[in-house]
Coordinates of C-alpha atoms and ligand atoms in Angstrom, one line a residue:
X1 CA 118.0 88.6 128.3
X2 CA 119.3 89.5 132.0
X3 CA 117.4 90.5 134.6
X4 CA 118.2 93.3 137.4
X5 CA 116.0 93.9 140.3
X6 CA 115.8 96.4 142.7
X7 CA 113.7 96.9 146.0
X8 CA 112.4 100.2 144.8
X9 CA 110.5 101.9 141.4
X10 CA 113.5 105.2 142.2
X11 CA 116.7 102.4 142.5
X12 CA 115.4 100.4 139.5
X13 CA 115.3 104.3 137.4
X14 CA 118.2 105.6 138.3
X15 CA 120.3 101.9 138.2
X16 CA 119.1 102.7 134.7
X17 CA 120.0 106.5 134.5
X18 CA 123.6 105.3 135.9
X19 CA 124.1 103.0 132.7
X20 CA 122.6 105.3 130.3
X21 CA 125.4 108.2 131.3
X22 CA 128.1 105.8 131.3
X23 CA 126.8 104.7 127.3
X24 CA 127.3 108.9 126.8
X25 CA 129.9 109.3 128.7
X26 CA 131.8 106.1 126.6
X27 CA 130.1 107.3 123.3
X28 CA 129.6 111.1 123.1
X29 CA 127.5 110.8 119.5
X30 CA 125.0 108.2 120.8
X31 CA 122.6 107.0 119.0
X32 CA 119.3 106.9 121.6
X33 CA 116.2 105.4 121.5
X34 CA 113.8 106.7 124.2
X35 CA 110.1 105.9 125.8
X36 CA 107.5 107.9 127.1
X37 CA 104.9 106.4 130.0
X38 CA 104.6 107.0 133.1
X39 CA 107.6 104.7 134.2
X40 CA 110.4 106.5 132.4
X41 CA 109.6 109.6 134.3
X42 CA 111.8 109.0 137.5
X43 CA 114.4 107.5 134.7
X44 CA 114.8 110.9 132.7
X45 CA 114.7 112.7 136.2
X46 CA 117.5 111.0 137.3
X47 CA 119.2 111.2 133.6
X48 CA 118.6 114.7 134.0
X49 CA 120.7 115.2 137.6
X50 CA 123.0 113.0 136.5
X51 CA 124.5 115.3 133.1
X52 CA 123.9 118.2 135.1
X53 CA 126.3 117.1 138.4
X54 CA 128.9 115.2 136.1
X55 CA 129.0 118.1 133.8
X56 CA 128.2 115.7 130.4
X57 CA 128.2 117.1 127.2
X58 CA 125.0 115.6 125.1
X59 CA 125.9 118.2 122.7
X60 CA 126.7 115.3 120.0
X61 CA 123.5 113.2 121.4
X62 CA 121.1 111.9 118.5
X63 CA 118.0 110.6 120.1
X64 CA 114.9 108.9 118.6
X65 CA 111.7 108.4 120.4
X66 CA 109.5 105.4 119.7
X67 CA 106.5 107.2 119.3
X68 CA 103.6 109.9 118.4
X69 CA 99.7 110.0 118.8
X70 CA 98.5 110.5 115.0
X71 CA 97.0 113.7 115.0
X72 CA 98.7 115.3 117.7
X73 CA 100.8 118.6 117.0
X74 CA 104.0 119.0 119.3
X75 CA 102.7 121.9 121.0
X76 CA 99.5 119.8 122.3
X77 CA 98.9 118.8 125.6
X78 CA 99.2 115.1 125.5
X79 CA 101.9 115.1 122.6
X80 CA 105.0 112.7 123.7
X81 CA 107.3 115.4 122.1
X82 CA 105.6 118.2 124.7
X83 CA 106.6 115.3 127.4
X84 CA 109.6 114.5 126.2
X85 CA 110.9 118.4 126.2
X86 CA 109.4 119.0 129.5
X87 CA 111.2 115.5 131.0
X88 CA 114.5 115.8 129.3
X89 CA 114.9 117.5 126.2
X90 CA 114.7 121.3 127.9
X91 CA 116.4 120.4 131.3
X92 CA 119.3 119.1 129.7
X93 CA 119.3 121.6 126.3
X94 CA 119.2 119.4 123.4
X95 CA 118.4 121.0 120.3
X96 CA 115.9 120.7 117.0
X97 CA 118.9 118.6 114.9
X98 CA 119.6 116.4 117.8
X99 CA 115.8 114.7 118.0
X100 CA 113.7 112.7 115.8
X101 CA 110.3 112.5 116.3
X102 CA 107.3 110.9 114.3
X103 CA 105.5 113.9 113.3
X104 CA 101.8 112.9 114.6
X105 CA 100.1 116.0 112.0
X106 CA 102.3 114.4 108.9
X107 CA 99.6 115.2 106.1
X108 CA 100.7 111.4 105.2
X109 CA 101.7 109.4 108.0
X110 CA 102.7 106.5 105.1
X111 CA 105.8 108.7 104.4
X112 CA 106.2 109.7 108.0
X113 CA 106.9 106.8 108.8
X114 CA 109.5 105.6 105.8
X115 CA 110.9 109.4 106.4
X116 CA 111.1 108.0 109.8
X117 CA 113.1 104.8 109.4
X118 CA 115.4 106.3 106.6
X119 CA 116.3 108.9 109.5
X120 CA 117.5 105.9 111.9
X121 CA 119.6 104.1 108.8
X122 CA 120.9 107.6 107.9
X123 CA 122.1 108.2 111.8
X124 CA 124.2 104.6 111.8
X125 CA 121.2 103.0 113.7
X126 CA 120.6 103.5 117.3
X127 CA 123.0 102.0 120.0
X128 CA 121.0 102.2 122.8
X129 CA 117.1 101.6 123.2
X130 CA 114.9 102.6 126.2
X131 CA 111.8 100.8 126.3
X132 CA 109.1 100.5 129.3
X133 CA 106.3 97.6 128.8
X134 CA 102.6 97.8 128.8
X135 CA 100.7 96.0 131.3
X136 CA 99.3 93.9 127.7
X137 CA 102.9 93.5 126.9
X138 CA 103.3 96.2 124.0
X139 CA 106.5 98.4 123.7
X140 CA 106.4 101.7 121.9
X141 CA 102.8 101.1 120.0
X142 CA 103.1 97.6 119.3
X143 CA 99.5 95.9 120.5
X144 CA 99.0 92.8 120.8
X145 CA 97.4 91.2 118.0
X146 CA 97.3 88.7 115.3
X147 CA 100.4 90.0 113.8
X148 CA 103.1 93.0 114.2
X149 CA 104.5 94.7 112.1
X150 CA 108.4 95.1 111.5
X151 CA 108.7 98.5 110.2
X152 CA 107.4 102.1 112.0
X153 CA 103.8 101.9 111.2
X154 CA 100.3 103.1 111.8
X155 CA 98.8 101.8 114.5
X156 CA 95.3 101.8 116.4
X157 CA 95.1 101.8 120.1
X158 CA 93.7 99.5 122.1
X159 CA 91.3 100.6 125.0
X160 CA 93.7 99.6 128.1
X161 CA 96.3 101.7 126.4
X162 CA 94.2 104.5 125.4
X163 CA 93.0 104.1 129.0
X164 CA 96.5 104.3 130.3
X165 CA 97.6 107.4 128.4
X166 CA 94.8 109.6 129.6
X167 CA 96.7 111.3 132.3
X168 CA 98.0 113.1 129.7
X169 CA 94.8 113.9 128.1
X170 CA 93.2 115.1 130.9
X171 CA 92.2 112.2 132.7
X172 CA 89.4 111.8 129.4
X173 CA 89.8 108.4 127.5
X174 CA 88.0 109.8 125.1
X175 CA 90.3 112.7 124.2
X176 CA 93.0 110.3 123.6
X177 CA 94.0 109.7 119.8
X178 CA 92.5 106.5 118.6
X179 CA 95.7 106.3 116.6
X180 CA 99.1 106.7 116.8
X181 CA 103.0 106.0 114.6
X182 CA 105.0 103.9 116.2
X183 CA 108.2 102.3 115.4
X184 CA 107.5 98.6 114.6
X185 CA 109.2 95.3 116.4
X186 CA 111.9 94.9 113.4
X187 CA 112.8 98.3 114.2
X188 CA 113.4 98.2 117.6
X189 CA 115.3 94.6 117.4
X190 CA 118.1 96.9 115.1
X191 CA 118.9 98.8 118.1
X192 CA 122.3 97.2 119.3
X193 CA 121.7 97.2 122.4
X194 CA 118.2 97.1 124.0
X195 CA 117.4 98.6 127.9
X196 CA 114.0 98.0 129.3
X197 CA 112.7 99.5 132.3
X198 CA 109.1 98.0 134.1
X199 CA 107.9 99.0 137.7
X200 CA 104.9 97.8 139.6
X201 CA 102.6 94.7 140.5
X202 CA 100.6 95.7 137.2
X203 CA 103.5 94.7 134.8
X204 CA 104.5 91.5 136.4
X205 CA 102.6 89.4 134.1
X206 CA 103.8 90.8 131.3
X207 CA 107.3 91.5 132.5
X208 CA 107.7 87.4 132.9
X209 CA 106.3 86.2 130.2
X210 CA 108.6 88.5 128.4
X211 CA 111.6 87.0 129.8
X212 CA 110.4 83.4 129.9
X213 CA 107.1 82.7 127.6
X214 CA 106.7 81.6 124.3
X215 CA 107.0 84.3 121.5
X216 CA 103.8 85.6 120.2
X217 CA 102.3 88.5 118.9
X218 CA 99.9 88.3 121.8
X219 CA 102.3 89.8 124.1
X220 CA 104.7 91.8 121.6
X221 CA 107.5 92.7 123.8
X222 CA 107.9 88.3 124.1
X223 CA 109.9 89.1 120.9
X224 CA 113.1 90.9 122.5
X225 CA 114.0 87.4 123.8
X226 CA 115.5 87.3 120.0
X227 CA 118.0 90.2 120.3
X228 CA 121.4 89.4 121.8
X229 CA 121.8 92.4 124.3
X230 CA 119.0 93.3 126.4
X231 CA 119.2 94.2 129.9
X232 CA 115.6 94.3 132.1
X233 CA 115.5 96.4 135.1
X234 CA 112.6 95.8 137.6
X235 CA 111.5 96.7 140.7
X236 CA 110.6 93.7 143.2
X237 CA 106.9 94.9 142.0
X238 CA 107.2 93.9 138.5
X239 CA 110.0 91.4 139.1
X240 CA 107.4 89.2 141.0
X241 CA 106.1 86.7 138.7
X242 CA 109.5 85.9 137.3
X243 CA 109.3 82.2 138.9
X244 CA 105.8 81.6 137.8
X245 CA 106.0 81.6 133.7
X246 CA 103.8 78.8 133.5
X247 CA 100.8 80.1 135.1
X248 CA 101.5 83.6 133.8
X249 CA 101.6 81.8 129.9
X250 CA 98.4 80.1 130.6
X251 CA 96.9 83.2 130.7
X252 CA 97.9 84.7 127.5
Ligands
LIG1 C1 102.7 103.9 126.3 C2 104.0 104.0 125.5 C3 105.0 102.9 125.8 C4 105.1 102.7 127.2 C5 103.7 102.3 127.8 C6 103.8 102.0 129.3 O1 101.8 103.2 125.7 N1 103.7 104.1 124.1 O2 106.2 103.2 125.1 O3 106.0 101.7 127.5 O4 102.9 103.5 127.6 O5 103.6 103.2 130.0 P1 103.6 103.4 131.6 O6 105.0 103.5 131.9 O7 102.9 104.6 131.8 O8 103.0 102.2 132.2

């Protein structure tokens, strides 16, 4: 795992949104994996300027986001497709046959979510893989538990990330889903190559004991330290705690 830090939240994004265009630029049909969250706004914005001023042709882009509140229509306020078309699908004109979504209304989520990871085999797998971190160390939906689960799943939210997601719920916890689909550990460790993004004092603990602590399925994203290509980008915020694993993992 490497580790790039930058003095700012807007460096650290668009460092990222740099190396993303030069993966499209180098590979027109990309395979993508994408994130929602707050953090991966600045990314798509600078994602965005950057195919509009170099003229880039996503017209052969595939992308796959990581997740979908069960429940949740992609018309809703709140939905991560409705974010994703407002952030970058729209802006840049990707159509319908170039994005995968979990479908959070699926009458059965079960076969959502095989439809779902027959859809990444059938693409050729993704190449790249945007992730951001929860402050609890999940990526996509992936809680911390007593186990994970390797393929894209059903999952139920924890409080802190039902808390998190509010903002786009209204500010109201308790209009955010209990429940969501999320692609599962096993399926995000396909990805050949993996991209995370973390800004922020709040992620530092999780951020280091990602890159440093022991691999549990209390913090989930400590599982990327298996995968062979995965570059971290940080702010100094979030890059803080990377000298102090010890103390972070005796808080686990
Ligand atoms: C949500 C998403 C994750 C994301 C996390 C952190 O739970 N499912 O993919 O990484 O939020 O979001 P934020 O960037 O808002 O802290």
């Amino acid at each position: 795992m490497t580790t790039r830090t930058f003095p700012t939240a807007g460096e650290a994004a668009a460092a990222l949104a740099g190396d993303v265009l030069n993966q499209i630029r180098a590979r027109p049909a990309l395979v993508l994996g994408l994130p929602t969250g707050r953090t991966p706004v600045a990314f798509y914005r600078a994602l965005v300027r950057g195919i509009r001023r170099g003229g880039t042709s996503v017209a052969d882009l595939t992308t796959f986001n990581l997740d979908e509140f069960l429940g949740v229509s992609p018309d809703q306020p709140g939905s991560y497709r409705g974010y994703m078309e407002r952030y970058l699908f729209r802006p840049v004109g990707l159509g319908p046959a170039q994005i995968n979504f979990l479908e959070g209304t699926a009458a059965d989520p079960r076969l959502e979510c095989e439809r779902y990871e027959r859809a990444i085999t059938a693409s050729g797998g993704i190449d790249v893989q945007v992730l951001g971190i929860g402050a609890n160390g999940h990526i996509g939906f992936n809680e911390p538990g007593e186990w994970l689960v390797l393929h894209t799943h059903r999952v139920t939210l924890r409080p802190e990330t039902r808390r998190t997601n509010a903002g786009l719920f209204g500010g109201h916890i308790d209009s955010v889903p209990r429940e969501a689909l999320s692609m599962g550990l096993g399926t995000i460790l396909r990805a050949r190559k993996i991209v995370l993004l973390a800004t922020g004092r709040e992620k530092a603990r999780a951020v280091s004991l990602m890159v440093r602590g022991p691999l549990t399925t209390a913090l989930p994203a400590s599982f990327l330290q298996l995968h062979g290509d995965v570059d971290v980008v940080l702010d100094d915020a979030a890059g803080a705690l990377l000298g102090d694993t010890t103390g972070a993992a005796a808080h686990l």
